[in-house]
Short mmCIF file of C-alpha atoms in Angstrom, two decimals:
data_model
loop_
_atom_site.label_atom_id
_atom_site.label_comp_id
_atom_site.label_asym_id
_atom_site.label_seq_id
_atom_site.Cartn_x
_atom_site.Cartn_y
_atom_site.Cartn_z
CA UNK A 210 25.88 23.66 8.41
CA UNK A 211 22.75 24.94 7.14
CA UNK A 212 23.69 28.54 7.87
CA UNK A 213 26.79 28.14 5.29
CA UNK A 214 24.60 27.56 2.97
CA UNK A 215 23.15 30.81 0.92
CA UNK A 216 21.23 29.73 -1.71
CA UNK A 217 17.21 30.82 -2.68
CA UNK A 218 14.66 29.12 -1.05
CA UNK A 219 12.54 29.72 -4.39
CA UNK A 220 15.77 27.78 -6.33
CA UNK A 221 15.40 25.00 -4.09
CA UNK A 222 11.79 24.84 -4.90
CA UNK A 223 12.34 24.90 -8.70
CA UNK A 224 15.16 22.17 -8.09
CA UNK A 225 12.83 19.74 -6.19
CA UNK A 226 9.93 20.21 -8.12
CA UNK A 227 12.27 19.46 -11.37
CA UNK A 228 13.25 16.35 -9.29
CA UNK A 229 9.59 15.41 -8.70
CA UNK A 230 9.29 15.24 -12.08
CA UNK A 231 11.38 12.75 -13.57
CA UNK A 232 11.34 10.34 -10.69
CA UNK A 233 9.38 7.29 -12.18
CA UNK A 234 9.90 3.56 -13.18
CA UNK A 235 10.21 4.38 -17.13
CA UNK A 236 14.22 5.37 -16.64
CA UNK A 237 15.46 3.56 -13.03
CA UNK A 238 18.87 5.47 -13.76
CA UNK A 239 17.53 9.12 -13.69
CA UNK A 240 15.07 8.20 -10.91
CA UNK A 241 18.17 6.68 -8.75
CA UNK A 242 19.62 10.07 -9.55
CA UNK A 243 17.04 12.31 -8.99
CA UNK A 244 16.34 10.25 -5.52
CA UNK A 245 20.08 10.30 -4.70
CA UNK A 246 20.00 14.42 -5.15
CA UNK A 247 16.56 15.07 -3.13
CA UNK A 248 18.26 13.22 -0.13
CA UNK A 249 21.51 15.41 -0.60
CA UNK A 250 19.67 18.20 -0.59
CA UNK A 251 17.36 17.26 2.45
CA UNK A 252 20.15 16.25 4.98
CA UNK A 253 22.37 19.78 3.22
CA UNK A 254 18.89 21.20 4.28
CA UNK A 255 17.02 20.43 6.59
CA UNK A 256 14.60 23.00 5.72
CA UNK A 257 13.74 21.65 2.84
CA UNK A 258 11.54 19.12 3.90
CA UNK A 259 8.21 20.73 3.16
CA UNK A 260 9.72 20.99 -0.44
CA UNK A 261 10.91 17.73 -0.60
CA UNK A 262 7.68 16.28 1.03
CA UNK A 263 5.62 18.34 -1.72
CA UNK A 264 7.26 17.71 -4.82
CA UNK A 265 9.17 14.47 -4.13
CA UNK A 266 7.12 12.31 -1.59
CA UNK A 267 4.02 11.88 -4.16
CA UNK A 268 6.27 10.41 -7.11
CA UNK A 269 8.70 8.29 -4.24
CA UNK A 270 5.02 6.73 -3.35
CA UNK A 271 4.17 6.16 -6.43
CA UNK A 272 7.34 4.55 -7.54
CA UNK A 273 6.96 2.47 -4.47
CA UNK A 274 4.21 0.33 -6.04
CA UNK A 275 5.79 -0.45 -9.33
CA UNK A 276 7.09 -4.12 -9.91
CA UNK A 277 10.08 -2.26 -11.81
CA UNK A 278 11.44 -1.27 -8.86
CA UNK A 279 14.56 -2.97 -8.04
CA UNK A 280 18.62 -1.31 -7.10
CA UNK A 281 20.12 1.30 -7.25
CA UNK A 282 16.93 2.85 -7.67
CA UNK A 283 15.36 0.85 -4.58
CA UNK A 284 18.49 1.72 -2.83
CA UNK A 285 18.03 5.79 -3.70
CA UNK A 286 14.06 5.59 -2.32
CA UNK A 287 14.90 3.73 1.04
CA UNK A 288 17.42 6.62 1.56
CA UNK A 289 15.58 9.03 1.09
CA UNK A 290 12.62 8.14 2.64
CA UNK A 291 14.78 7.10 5.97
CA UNK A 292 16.43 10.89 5.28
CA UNK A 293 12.90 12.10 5.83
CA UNK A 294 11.89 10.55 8.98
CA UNK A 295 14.80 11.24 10.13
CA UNK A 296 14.73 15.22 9.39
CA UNK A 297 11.25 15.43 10.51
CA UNK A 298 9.99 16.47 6.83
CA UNK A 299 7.08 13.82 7.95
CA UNK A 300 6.08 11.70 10.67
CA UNK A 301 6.76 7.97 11.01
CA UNK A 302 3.52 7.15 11.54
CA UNK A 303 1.97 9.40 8.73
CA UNK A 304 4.55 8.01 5.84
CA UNK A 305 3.52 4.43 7.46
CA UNK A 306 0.20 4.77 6.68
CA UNK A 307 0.72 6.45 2.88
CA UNK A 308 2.74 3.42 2.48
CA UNK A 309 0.38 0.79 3.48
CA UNK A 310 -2.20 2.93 1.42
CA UNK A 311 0.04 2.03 -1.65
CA UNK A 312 -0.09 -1.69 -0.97
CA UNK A 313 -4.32 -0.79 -0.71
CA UNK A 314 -3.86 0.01 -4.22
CA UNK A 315 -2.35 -3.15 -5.10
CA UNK A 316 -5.06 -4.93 -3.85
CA UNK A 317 -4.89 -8.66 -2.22
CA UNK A 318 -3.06 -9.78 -5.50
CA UNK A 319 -0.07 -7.48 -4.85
CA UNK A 320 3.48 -9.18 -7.02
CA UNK A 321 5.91 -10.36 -4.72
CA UNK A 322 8.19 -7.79 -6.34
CA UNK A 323 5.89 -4.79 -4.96
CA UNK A 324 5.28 -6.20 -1.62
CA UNK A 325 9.05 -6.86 -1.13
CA UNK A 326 10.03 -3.36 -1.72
CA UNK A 327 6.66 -1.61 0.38
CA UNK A 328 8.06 -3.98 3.24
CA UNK A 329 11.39 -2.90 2.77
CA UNK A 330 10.07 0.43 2.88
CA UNK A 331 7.94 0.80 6.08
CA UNK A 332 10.55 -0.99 7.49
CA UNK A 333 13.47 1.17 6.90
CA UNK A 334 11.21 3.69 8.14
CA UNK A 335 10.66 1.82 11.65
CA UNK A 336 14.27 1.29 11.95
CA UNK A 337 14.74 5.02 12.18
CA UNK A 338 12.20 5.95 14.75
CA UNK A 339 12.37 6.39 18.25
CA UNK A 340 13.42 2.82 20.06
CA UNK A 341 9.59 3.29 22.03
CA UNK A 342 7.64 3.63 18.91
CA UNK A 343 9.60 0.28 17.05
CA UNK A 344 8.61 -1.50 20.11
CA UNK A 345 4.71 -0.38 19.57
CA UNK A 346 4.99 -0.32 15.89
CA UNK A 347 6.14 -4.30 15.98
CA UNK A 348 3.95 -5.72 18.58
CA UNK A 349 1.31 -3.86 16.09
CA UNK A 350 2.76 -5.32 12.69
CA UNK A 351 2.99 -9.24 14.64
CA UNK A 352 -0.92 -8.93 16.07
CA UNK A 353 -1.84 -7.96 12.23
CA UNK A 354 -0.18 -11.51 11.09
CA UNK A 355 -3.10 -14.02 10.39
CA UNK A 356 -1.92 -17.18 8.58
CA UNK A 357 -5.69 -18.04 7.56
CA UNK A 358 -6.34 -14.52 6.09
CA UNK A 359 -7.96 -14.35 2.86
CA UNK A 360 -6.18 -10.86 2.66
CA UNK A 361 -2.48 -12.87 1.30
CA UNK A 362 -0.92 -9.80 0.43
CA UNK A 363 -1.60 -7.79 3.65
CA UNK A 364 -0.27 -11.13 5.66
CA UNK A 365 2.76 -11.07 3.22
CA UNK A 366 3.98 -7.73 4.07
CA UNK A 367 3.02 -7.59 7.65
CA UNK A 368 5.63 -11.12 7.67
CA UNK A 369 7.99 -9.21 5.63
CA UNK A 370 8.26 -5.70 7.32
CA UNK A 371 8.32 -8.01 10.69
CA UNK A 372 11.70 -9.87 9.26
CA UNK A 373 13.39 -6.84 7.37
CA UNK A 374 12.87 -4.81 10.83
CA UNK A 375 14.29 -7.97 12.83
CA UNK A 376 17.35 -7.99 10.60
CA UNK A 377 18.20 -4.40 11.75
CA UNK A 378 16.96 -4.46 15.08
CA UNK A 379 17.94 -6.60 17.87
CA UNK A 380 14.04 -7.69 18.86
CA UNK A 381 15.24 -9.74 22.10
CA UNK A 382 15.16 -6.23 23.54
CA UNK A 383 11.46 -5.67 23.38
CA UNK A 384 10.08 -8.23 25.80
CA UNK A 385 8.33 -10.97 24.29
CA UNK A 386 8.59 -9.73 20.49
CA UNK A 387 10.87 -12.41 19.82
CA UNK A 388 8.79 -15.13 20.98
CA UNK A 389 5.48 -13.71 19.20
CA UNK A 390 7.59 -13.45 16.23
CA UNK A 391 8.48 -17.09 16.66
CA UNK A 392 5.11 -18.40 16.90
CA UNK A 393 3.80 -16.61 14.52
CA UNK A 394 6.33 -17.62 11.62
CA UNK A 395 6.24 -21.16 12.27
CA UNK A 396 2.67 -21.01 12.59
CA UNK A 397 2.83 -19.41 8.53
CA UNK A 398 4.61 -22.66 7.55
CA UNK A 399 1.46 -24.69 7.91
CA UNK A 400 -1.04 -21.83 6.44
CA UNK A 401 -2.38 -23.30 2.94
CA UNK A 402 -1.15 -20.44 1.08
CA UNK A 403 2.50 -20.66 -0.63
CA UNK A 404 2.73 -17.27 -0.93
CA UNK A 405 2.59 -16.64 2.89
CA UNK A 406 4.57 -19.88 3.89
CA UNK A 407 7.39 -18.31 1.81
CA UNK A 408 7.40 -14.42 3.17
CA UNK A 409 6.97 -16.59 6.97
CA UNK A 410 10.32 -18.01 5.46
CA UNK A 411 12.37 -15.28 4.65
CA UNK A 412 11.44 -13.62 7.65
CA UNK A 413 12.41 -15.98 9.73
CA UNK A 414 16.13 -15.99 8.16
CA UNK A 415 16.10 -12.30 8.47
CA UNK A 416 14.75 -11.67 12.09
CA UNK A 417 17.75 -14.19 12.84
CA UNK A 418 20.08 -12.02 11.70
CA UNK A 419 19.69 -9.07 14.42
CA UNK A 420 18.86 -11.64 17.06
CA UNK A 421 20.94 -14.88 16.69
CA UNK A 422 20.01 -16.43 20.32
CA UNK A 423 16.56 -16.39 20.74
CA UNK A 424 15.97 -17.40 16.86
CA UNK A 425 18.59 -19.61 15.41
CA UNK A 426 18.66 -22.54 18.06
CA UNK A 427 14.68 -22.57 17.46
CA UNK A 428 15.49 -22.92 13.96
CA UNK A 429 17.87 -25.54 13.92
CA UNK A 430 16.00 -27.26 16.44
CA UNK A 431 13.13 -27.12 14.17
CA UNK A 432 14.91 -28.26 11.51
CA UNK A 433 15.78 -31.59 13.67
CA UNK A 434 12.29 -32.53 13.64
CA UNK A 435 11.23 -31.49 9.89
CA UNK A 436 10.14 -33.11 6.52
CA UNK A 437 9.33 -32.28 2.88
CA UNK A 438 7.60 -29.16 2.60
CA UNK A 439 8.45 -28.02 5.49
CA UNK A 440 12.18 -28.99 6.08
CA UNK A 441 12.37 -27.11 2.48
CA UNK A 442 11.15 -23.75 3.87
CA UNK A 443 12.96 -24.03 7.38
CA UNK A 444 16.64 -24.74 4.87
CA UNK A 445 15.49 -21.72 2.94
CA UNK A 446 15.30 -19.77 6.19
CA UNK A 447 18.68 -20.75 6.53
CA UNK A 448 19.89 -19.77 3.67
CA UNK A 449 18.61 -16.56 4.34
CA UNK A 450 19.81 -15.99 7.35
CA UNK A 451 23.34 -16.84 5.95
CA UNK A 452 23.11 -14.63 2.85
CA UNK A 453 21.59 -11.60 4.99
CA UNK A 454 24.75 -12.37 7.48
CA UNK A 455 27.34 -12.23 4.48
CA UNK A 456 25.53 -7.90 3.84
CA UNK A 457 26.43 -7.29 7.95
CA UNK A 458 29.53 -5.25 8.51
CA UNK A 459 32.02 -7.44 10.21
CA UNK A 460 30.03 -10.44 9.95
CA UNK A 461 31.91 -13.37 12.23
CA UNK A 462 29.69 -16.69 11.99
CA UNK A 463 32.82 -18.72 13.44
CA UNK A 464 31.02 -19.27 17.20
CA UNK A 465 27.71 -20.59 14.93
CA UNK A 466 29.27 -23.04 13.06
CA UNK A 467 29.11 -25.86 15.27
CA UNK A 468 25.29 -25.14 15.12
CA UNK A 469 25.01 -24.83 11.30
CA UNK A 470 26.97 -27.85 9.92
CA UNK A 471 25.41 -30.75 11.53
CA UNK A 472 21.83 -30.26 9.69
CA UNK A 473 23.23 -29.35 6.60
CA UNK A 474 25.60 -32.58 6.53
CA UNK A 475 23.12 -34.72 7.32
CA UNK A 476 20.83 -33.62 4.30
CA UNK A 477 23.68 -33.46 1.54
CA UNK A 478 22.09 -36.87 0.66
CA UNK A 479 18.26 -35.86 1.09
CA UNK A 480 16.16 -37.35 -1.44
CA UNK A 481 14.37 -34.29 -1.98
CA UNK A 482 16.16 -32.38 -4.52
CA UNK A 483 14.48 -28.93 -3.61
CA UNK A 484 16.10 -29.69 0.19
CA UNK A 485 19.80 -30.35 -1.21
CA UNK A 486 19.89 -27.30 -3.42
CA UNK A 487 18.76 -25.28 -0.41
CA UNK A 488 21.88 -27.73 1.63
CA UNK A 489 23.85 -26.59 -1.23
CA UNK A 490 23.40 -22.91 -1.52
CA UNK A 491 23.78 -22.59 2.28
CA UNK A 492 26.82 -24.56 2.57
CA UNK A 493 28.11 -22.27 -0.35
CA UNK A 494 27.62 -19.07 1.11
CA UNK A 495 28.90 -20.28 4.84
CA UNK A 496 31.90 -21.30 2.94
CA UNK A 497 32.82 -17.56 1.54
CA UNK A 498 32.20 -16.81 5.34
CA UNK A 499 33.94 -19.26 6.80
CA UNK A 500 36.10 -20.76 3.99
CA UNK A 501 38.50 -22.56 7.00
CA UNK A 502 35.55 -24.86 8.90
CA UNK A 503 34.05 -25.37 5.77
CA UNK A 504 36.31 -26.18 3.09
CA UNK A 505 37.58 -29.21 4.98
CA UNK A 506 33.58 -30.63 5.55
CA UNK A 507 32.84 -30.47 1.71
CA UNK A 508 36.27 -32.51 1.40
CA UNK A 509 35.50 -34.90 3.63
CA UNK A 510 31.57 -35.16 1.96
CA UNK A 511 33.31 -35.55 -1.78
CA UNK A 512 34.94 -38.28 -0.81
CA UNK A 513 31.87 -40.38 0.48
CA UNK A 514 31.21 -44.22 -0.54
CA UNK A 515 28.35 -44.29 0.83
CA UNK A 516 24.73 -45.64 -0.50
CA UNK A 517 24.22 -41.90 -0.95
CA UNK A 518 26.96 -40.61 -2.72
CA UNK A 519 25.35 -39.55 -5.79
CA UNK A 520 23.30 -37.18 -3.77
CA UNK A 521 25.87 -36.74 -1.45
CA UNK A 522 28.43 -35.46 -4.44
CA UNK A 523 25.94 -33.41 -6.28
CA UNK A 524 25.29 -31.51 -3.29
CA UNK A 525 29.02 -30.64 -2.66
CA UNK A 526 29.66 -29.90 -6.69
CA UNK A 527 26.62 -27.30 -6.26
CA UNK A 528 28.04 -26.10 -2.47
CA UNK A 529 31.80 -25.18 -4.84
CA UNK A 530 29.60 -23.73 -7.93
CA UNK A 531 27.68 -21.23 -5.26
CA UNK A 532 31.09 -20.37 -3.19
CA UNK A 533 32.74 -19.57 -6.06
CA UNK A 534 29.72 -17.76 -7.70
CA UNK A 535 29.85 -15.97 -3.83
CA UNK A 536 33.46 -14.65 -4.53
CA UNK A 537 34.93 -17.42 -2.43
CA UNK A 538 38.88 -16.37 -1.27
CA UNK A 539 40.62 -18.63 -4.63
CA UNK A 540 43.81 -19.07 -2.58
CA UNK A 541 41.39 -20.48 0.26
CA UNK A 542 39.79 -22.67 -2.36
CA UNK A 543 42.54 -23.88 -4.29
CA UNK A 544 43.92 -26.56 -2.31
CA UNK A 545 40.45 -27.78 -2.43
CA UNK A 546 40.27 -28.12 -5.81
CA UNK A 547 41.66 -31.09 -7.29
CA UNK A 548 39.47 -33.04 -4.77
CA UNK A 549 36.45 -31.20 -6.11
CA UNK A 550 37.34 -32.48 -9.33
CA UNK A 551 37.79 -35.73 -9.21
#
């Protein structure tokens, strides 16, 4: 409790403003560490948050632009800036807007790198507001979505905050979010910017994540109907959505299954190379999930005479290589094995 706490206000001061100081891309260790000991002091603290929103807030923001910027450090500035909202050291909407300002900065040729983390950011953010404002803030971030913008990078991260929020957030909650967010990714995959068809992509795979119903049977069923370019970005939203499962405490895929295997089977023989990697990683990562529904399928595939095999068996070598780069279970795998190898 704050009132066990007798220490100086002034030595808290000195502290933060010491912290301020060395938080910057030039040593991501020491600015993990001085992010990591802000946020212990804030939530110690609570009182603190004028200090920490003085001396700390205009270095975090400035950090939050640099194409450096990746974990623990990344990990250390979500914290802290979720620690803030959270305390009431600043208001949601006013660290929203000093975080779009960053991406202002940036200008419509923001890296991917920057606008990944700035999305990450004002989404973390969201996540910890009140459940009325998330439901204004997203209907607000979906309406700002324009495929045919010239403004890429603002379309980027508007697809990007939209996804990371969805991952966190069940969205089939807030009445017709889910469907707007729908439309409005698989209305990305035919914008002629790669840029935005990709963010539309990984949003996708993420919104699925904190609402499987309303999102993965419209993928899949997307999938049914796709080709080339597009097939390609609907597998990577797949693979996505499996890798983001894999981070979710407790993750249980078992009931989706079913759902997931017949697409990927049928494309371990794709002509499209691009298309079978994605097959491949995603058939990968649902075996470390999954290893018992899975193990047997890339058995049965590695022993396949058909006219595709050669496809068909690169797919499933890749599929092992990724499960086993995924920290598959070895004792689950081993029995598998000698097939694999043959």
């Amino acid at each position: 409790p704050e009132s066990d706490i007798d220490m100086d206000e002034g030595l808290f001061d000195s502290v933060l403003k010491d912290l301020g100081e060395i938080i910057a891309d030039t040593d991501l260790h020491i600015c993990h560490l001085s992010l990591s000991a802000s946020n212990s002091i804030l939530k110690a603290r609570p009182s603190t948050g004028a200090l920490v929103k003085g001396h700390v807030l205009p270095a975090s923001l400035e950090l939050s632009k640099s194409a450096l910027l990746q974990d623990p450090a990344l990990t250390s500035l979500l914290n802290l800036l979720e620690q803030m909202v959270a305390s009431g050291a600043i208001g949601f909407d006013e660290l929203h807007k000093l975080l779009e300002a960053q991406m202002a900065g940036e200008g419509s040729k923001g890296s991917k790198q920057v606008i990944s983390n700035l999305a990450q950011c004002i989404a973390t953010i969201a996540v910890t507001s009140p459940s009325a404002k998330q439901e204004k803030f997203m209907k607000s971030t979906i309406s700002a979505i324009k495929p045919s913008s010239t403004d890429v990078a603002a379309t980027q991260l508007n697809l990007l905050v939209s996804g990371n929020f969805g991952r966190k957030v069940d969205v089939s909650k807030m009445k017709g979010v889910a469907q707007s967010m729908q439309k409005i990714y698989f209305e990305s995959f035919d914008s002629s910017n790669e840029d935005i068809k990709h963010a539309a992509a990984l949003a996708l795979g993420r919104a699925s994540v904190g609402a499987i119903d309303p999102f993965l049977p419209a993928l899949l069923s997307a999938l049914e109907g796709s080709s080339g370019k597009k097939q390609y970005l609907l597998f990577s939203s797949l693979r996505e959505f499996i890798h983001c499962y894999r981070e979710t405490e407790g993750s249980d895929l078992s009931s989706s299954v079913p759902m997931l295997l017949p697409p990927l089977e049928m494309n371990c023989g794709n002509e499209e190379e691009g298309v079978r990697a994605m097959v491949a990683e995603c058939l990968g990562a649902l075996a470390c999930l999954e290893p018992k529904a899975i193990l047997p399928v890339l058995q049965k595939l590695a022993t396949d005479d058909s006219g595709k095999k050669v496809h068909i068996h690169w797919t499933v070598g890749n599929a092992v290589k990724f499960a086993i780069g995924g920290q598959i279970n070895p004792t689950e795998l081993a029995p598998f094995m000698p097939t694999f190898l043959e």
